[in-house]
XYZ file of C-alpha atoms in Angstrom:
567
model
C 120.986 -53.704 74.446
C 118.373 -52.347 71.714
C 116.078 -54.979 70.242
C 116.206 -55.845 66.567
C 112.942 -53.869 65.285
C 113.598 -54.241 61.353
C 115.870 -57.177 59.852
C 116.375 -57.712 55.981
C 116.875 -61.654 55.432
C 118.770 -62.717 52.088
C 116.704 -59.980 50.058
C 116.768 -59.305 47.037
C 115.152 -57.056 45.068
C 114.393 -56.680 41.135
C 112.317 -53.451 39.801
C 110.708 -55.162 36.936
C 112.200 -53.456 33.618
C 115.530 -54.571 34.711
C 117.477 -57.868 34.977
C 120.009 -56.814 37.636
C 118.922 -57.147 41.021
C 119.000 -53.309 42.671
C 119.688 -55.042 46.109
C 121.507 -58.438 46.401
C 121.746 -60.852 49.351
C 121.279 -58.168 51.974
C 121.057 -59.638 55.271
C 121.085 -56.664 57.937
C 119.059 -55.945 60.897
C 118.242 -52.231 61.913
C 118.063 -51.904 66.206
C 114.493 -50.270 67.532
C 116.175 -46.670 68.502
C 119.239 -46.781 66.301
C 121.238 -43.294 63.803
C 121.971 -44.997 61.188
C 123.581 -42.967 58.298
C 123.680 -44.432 54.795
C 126.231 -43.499 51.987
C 127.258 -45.215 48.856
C 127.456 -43.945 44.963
C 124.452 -43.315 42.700
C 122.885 -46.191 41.559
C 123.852 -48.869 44.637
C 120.945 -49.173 45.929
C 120.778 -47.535 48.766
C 117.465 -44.981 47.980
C 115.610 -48.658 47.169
C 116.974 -50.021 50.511
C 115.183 -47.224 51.577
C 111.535 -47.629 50.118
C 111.614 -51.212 51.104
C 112.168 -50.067 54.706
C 109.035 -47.409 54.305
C 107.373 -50.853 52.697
C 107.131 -48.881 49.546
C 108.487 -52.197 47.380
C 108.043 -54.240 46.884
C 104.204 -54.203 45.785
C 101.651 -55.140 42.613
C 103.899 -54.179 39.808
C 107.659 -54.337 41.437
C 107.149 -57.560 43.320
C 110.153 -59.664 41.959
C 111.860 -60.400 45.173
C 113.524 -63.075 47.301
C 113.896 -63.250 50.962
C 111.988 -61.736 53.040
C 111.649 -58.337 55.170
C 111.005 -59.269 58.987
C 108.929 -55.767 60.909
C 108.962 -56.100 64.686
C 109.584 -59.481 66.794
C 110.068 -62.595 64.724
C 106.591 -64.167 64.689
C 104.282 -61.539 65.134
C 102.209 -59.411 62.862
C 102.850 -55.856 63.212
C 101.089 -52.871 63.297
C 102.224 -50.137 60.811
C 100.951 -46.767 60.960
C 101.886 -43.650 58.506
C 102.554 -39.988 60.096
C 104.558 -38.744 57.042
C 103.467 -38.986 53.444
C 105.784 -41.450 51.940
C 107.747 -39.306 49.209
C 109.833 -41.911 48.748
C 107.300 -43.424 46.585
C 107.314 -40.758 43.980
C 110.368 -38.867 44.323
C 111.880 -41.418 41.700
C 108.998 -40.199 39.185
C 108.710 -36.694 39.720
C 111.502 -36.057 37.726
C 110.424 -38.184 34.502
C 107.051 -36.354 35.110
C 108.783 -33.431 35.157
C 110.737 -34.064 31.982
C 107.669 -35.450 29.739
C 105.733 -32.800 30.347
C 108.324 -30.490 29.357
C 108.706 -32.357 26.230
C 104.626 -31.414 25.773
C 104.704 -27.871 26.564
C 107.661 -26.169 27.094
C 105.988 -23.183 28.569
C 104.629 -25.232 31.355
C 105.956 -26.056 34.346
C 103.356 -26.827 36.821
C 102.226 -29.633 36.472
C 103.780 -31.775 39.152
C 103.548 -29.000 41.459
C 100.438 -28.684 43.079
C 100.935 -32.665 44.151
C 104.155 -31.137 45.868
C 102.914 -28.449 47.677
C 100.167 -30.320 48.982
C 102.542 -32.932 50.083
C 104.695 -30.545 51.876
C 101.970 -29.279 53.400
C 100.839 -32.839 54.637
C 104.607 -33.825 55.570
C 104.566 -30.363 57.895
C 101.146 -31.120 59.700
C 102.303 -34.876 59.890
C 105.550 -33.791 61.323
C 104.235 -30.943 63.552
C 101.383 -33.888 65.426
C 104.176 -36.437 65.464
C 106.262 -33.522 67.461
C 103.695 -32.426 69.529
C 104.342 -33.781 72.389
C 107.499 -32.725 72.670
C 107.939 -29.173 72.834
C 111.628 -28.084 72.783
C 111.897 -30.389 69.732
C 109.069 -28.908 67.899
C 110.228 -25.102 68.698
C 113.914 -26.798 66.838
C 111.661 -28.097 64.184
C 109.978 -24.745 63.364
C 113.063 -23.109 62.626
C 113.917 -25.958 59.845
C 110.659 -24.759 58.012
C 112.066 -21.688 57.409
C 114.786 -23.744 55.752
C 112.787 -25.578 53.187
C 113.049 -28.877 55.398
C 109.551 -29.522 53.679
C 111.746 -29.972 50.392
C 113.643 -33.179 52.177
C 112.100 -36.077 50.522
C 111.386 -38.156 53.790
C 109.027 -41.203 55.542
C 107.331 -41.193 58.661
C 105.544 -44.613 60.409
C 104.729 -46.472 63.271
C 105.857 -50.030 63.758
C 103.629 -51.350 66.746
C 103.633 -47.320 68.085
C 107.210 -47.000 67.930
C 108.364 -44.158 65.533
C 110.923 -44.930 62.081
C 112.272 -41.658 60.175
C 113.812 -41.901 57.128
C 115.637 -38.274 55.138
C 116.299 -39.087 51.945
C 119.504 -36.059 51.001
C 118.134 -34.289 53.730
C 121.589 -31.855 53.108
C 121.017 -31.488 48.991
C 118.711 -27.824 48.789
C 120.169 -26.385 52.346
C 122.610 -23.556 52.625
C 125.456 -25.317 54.975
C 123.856 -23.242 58.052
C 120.430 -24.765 57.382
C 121.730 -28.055 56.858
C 123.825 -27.993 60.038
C 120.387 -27.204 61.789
C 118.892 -29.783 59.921
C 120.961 -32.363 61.355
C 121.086 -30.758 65.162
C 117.383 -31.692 64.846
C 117.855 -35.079 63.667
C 120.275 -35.389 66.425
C 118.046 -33.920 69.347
C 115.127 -35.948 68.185
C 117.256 -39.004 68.451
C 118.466 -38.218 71.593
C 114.680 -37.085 73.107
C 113.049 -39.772 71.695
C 113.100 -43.790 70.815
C 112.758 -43.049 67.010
C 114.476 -45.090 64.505
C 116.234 -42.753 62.128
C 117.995 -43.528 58.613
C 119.861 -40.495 57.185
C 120.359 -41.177 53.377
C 123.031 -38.697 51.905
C 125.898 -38.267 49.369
C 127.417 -35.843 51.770
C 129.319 -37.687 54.304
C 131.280 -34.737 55.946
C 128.890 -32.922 56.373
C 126.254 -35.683 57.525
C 128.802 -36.091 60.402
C 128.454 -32.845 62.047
C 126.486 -35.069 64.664
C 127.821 -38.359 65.894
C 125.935 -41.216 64.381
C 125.808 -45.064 65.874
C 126.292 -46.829 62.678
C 127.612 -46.353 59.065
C 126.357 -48.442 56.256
C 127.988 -48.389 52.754
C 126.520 -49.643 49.497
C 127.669 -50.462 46.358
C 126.063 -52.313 43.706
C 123.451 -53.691 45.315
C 124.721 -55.028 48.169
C 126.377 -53.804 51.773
C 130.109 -53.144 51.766
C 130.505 -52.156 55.637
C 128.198 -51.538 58.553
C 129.693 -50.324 61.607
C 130.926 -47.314 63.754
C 131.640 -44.565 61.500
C 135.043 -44.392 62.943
C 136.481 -47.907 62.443
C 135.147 -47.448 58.905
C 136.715 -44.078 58.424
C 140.110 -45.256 59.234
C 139.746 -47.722 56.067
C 140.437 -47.434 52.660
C 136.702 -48.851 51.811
C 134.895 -45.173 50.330
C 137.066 -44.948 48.463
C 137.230 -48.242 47.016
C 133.950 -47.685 46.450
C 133.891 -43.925 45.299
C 133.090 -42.141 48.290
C 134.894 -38.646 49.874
C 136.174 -39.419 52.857
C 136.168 -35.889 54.962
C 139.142 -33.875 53.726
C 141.101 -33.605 57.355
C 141.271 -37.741 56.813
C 142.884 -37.186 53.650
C 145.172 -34.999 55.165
C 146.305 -36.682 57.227
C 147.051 -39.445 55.256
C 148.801 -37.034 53.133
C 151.387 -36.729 56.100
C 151.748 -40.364 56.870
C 149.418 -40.019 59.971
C 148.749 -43.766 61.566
C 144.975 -43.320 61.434
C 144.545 -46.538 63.981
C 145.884 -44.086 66.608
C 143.452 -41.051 66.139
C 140.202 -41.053 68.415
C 136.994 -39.714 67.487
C 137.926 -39.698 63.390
C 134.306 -39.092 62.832
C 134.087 -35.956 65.000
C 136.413 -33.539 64.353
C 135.991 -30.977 66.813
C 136.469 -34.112 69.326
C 139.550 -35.324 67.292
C 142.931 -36.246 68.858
C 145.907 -38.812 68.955
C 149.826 -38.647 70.145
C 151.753 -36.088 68.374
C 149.683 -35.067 65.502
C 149.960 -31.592 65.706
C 154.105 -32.579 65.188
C 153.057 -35.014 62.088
C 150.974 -32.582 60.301
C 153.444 -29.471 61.010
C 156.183 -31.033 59.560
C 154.371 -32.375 56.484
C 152.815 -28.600 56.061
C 156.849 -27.172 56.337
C 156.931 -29.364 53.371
C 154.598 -28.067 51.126
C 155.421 -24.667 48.603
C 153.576 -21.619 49.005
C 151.464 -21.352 45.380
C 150.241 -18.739 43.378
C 148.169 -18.383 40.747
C 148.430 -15.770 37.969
C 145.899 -13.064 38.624
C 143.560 -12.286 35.672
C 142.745 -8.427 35.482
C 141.095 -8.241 32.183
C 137.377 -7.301 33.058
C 135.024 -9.263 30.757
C 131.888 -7.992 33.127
C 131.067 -5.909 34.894
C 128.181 -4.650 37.627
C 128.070 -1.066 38.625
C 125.712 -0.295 41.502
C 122.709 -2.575 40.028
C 119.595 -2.803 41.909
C 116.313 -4.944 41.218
C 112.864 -5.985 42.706
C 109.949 -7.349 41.402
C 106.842 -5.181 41.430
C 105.198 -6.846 44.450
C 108.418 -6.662 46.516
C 109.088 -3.823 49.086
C 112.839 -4.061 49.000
C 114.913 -4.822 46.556
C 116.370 -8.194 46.175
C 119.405 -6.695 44.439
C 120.648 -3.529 46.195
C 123.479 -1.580 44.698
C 125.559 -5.057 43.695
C 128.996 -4.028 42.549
C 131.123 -7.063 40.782
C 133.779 -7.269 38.837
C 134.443 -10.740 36.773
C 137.378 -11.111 34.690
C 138.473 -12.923 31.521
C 139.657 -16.249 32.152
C 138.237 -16.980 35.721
C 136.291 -19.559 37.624
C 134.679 -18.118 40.760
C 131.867 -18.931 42.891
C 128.789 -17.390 44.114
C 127.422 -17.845 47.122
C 125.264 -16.962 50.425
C 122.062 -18.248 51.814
C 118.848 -19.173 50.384
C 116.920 -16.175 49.580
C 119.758 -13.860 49.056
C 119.778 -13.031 45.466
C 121.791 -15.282 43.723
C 119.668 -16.801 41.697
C 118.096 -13.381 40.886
C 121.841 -11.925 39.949
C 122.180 -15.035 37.799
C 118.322 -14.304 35.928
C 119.688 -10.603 35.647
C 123.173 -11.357 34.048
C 121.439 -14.051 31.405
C 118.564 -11.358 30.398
C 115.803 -12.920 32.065
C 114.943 -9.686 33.797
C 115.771 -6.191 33.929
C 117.741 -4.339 36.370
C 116.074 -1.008 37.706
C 119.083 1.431 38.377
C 122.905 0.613 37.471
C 124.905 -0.687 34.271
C 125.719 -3.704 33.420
C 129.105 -3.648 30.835
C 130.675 -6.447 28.988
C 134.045 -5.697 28.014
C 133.244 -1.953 28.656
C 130.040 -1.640 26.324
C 127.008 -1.091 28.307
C 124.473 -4.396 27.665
C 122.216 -3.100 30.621
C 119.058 -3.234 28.032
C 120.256 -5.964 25.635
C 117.347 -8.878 25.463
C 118.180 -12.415 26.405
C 118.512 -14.215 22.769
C 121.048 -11.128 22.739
C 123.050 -12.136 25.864
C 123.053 -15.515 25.200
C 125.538 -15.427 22.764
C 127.639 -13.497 25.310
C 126.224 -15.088 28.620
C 125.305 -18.885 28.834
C 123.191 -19.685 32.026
C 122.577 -23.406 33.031
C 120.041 -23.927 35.941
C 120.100 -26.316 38.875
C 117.788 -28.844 37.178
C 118.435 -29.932 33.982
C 115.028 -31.033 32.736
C 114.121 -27.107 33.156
C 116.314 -26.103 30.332
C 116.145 -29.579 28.016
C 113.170 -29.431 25.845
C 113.917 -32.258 22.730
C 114.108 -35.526 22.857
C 117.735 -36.340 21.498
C 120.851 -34.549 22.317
C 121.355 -33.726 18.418
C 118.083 -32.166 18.736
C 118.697 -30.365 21.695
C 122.180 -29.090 20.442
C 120.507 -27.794 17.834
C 117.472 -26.023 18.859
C 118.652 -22.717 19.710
C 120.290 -22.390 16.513
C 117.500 -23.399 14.261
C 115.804 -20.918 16.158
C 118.350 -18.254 15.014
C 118.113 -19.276 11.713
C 121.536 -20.706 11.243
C 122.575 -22.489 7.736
C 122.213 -26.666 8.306
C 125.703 -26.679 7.570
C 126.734 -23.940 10.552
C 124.274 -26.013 12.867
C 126.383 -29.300 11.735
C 129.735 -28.010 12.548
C 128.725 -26.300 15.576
C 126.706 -29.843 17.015
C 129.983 -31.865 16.452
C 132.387 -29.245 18.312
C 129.715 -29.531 21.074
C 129.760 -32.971 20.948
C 133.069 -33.437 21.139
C 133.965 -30.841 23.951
C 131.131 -32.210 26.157
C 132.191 -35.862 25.464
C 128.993 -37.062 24.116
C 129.634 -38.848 21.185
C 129.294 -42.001 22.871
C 125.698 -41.378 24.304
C 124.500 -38.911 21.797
C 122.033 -42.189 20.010
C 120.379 -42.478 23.438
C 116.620 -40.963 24.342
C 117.021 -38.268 26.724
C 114.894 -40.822 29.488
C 118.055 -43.037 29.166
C 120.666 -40.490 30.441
C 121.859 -40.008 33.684
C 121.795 -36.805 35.983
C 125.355 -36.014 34.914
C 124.915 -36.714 31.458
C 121.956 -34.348 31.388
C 124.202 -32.317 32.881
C 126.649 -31.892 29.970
C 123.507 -31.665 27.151
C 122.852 -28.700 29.220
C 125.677 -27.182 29.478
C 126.454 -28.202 25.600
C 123.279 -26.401 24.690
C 124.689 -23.123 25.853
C 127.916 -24.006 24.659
C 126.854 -24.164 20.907
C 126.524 -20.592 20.914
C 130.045 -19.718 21.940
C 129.483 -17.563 24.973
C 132.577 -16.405 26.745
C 130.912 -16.794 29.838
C 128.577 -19.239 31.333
C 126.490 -19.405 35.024
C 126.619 -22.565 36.016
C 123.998 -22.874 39.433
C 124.314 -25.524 41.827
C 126.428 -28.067 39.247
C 127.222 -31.128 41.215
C 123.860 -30.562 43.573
C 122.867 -34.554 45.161
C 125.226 -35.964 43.499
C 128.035 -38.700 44.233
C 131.615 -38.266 44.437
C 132.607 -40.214 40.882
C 129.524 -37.714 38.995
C 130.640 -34.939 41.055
C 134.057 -34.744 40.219
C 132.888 -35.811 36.389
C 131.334 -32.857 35.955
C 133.548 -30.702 38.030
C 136.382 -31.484 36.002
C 133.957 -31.367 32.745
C 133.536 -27.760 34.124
C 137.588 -27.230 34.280
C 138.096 -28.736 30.909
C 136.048 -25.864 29.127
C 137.821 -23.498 31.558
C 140.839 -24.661 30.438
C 139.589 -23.762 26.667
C 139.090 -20.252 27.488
C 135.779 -20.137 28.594
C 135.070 -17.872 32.027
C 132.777 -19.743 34.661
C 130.928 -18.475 37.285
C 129.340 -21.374 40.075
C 126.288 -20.608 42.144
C 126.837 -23.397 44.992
C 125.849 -24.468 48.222
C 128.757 -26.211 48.496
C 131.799 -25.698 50.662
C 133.977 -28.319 49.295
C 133.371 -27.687 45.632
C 133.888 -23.965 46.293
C 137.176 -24.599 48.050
C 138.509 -27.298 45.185
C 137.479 -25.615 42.045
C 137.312 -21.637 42.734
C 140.135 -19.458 43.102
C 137.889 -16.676 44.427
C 134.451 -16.405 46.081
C 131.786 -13.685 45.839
C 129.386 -13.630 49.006
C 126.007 -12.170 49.177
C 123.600 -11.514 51.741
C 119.915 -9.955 51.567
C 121.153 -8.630 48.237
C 124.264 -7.158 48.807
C 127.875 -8.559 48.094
C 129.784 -8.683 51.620
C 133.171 -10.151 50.789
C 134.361 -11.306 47.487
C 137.896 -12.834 48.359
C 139.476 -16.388 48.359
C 137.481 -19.445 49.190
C 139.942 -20.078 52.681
C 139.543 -16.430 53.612
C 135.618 -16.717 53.400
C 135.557 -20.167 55.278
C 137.827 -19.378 57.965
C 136.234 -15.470 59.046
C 133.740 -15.621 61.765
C 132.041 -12.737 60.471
C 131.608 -13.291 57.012
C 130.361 -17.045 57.984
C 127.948 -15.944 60.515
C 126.314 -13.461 58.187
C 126.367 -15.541 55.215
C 124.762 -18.857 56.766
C 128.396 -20.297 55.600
C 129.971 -22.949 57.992
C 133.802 -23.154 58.938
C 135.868 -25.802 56.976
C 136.498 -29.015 58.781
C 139.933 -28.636 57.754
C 140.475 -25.436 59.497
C 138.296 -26.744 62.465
C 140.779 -29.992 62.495
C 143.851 -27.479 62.315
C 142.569 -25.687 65.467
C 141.236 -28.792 67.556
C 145.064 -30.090 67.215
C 146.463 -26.515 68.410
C 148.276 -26.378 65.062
C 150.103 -22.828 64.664
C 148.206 -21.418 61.463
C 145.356 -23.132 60.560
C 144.784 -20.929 57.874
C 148.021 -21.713 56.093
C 147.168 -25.083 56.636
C 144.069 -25.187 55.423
C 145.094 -23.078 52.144
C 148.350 -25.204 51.230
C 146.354 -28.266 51.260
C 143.769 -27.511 48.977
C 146.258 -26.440 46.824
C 148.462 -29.798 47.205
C 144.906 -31.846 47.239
C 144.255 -29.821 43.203
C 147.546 -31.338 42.120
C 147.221 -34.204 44.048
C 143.674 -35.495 42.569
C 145.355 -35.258 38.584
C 147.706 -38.029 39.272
């Protein structure tokens, strides 16, 4: 039986510009040894559950508390050591940082990161001692640092020499391949070693590749369950509380499966329980094949472009051929590193192709600037505080045009459509500091939106977010869709790119190597093994049953689950 190692005792917690307790009444106790993965919305405390585990807070000037935190055996003093730099002292401030020193200078954007990069490099030296002396582990390890594991905001320490890890959305900047090896580490070094680990992350499914001891679910402030992820799974709890529970759950509660009866609910390719291949083929004979009208008027398109930067040897584009038409929403994706986010700089003007054309409703725009593409071509990137620049959303609405020297009464009209399509009326008297990620998200988007382009690049939209501001800005997303406007997604993410894209370009190393439907992408071998993809647990969960197509399966559903989710 593993010994109680850190225990939380009636805490609560109060940062001290607010009046609402963060955490309320917790009383919990985390066992020396224990894989604990913790989920719950934005906002329920669970990333300040996580700093006072580190012993972050509470300190000199967020010391409102009650209760008390208990390190080690009741009754001794412990001995706490760091091997990691804490970044989850500062990972809530970066971002303000970030986002006031924008406001100063919109032209730079360094200033927070030399404090980064030296963490990072701290965080890998830390890691690489702490792994030292265990070699297999360390050879996994130095395969992750090719995957930007140093991005992973993350605490390291010693309780009386025995080892705590927490990953704070250890999943949110990895390419599903890298975050599947992410989590095989996690899951060796719990299995080599006695270390305590605490997996923080809005991505549940995916979180789960690896079996887990214990799930813990927050929501405002206090704990809602802790206990196998299984017997939580099989409840109706996330989503009480605004969680996705993994889509082959939802399936088969979309065929009236007794989920009681299922083993292994949190491991799919373990999954099994008495005639549920039967249960889910009948409900699938149930289900209409659907079809989509096919759009074949070309709004863009890219013939043969290539593109480097001067100090590269190879291009980063090479001979890209795509084709996107009026009235689509698609998604782009592929690894890290291969060329995505250079396609998306190319199409919005930020830099110049070397050899190809680039035609917009069959004009060629190859050498049009990018205040002349914008009005065309809206691109929004990842991180909202790189494109926001004022300090009120009127102001920000407004800035491009002023800068185009559009009448006051042009700049009124066009402010109030924006305001109105993007839903911000109620918000728009708030400081930018006050809004949340996924209202920052819409200003963003707005901003582009006030200059009518036809298209816009949206990359990485719903990025570390929670289900309820994922799917509010997904749908956000839809509704301008909906009002004629084309969207193209750069994602990392499987499940938004299955929900919300009727078609999927895939690049690798700077070519395109399949550009087909989402379910084709995630269920070929080939394409996923090339494009550091990963197969869909729904067509993993269609296969572990022995069911007879999984792809038709896997297809029909997500179209009954798009249908499904508006009622």
């Amino acid at each position: 039986m593993k010994k109680p190692f850190i225990s939380f005792q009636n805490f609560t917690f109060t940062y001290s510009d607010q009046v609402t307790p963060v955490l309320n009444e917790l009383n919990v106790t985390i066992n020396e040894g224990e894989k604990i993965l913790v989920v719950g919305p934005s906002g329920s405390g669970k990333s300040t559950f996580a700093r006072c585990l580190s012993g972050v807070l509470p300190n000199k000037d967020n010391n409102d508390y009650m209760g008390r935190i208990v390190y080690g055996r009741e009754g001794t003093t412990p001995t706490i050591s760091n091997f990691l730099p804490n970044e989850l002292a500062i990972s809530m401030a970066a971002s303000m940082a970030a986002l006031n020193e924008k406001n100063r200078d919109s032209n730079n954007q360094t200033a927070v990161q030399p404090f980064q990069t030296y963490l990072e490099k701290k965080k890998l030296a830390g890691m690489d001692w702490f792994l030292s002396r265990t070699p297999d582990l360390k050879e996994s390890f130095s395969k992750l640092t090719d995957n930007q594991f140093e991005k992973i905001h993350s605490a390291g320490f010693f309780i009386d020499d025995k080892p705590v890890l927490i990953l704070d959305e250890p999943l949110a900047n990895l390419d599903p391949k890298s975050g599947d090896a992410a989590m095989k580490f996690i899951d060796e070094l719990a299995n080599q070693t006695n270390t305590t680990i605490i997996i923080i992350e809005h991505r549940l499914e995916d979180a789960l590749v690896y079996p887990v001891e214990r799930l813990i679910l927050f929501s405002d402030g206090r704990i809602m369950a802790d206990g196998a992820p299984s017997d939580i799974l099989k409840t109706e709890v996330l989503s009480e509380i605004g969680i996705r529970e993994p889509l082959y759950i939802t399936a088969m509660r979309y065929a009236g499966v007794n989920l009681d009866e299922v083993n292994h609910l949190d491991l799919v390719h373990k999954l099994n329980g008495p005639n549920l291949k039967e249960k889910m083929e009948q409900w699938l004979s149930y289900l209409p094949q659907f079809e989509y009208p096919v759009q074949s008027t070309a709004l863009l398109e890219l013939q043969d472009i290539s593109f480097k930067y001067p100090w590269n040897v190879r291009p980063i584009l090479n001979q890209v051929s795509i084709r996107i038409n009026e009235g689509e929403m698609l998604s782009l994706v592929g690894p890290n590193g291969s060329g995505k986010s250079t396609l998306a700089k190319v199409l919005s003007g930020q830099e110049k192709i070397q050899t190809g054309k680039i035609l917009w409703k069959g004009e060629d725009i190859s050498a049009y600037s990018e205040e002349e593409l914008e009005t065309c071509i809206g691109y929004i990137p990842q991180n909202p505080f790189d494109s926001i620049s004022q300090e009120t959303i009127d102001e920000e609405l407004a800035y491009r045009l002023r800068e185009r020297n559009f009448t006051d009464q042009e700049i009124s009209r066009r402010v109030e459509k924006v305001i109105r399509i993007c839903s911000l009326q109620y918000i728009r008297q708030l400081p930018m500091t006050a809004l949340s990620f996924g209202q920052l998200r819409r200003v963003a988007i707005g901003s582009v939106l006030v200059l009518n382009p036809e298209l816009i690049i949206v990359d990485e939209p719903a990025a570390g977010q929670d289900f309820s501001n994922y799917t509010e800005i997904m749908n956000f997303l839809q509704s301008i869709h909906v009002q004629g406007v084309t969207v193209l997604i750069v994602t990392h993410d499987m499940h938004l790119m299955l929900e919300y894209s009727k078609r999927t370009i895939v690049m690798v190393k700077g070519k395109v190597i399949a550009d087909a439907s989402p379910v084709f992408v995630l269920a070929s071998p080939e394409i996923i093994e090339a494009s550091s993809l990963k197969e869909t647990n729904l067509y993993t969960f269609a296969k572990q049953i022995n069911m007879t197509d999984p792809y038709a399966f896997t297809e029909k559903f997500i179209h009954y689950d798009r249908v499904a989710r508006l009622f």
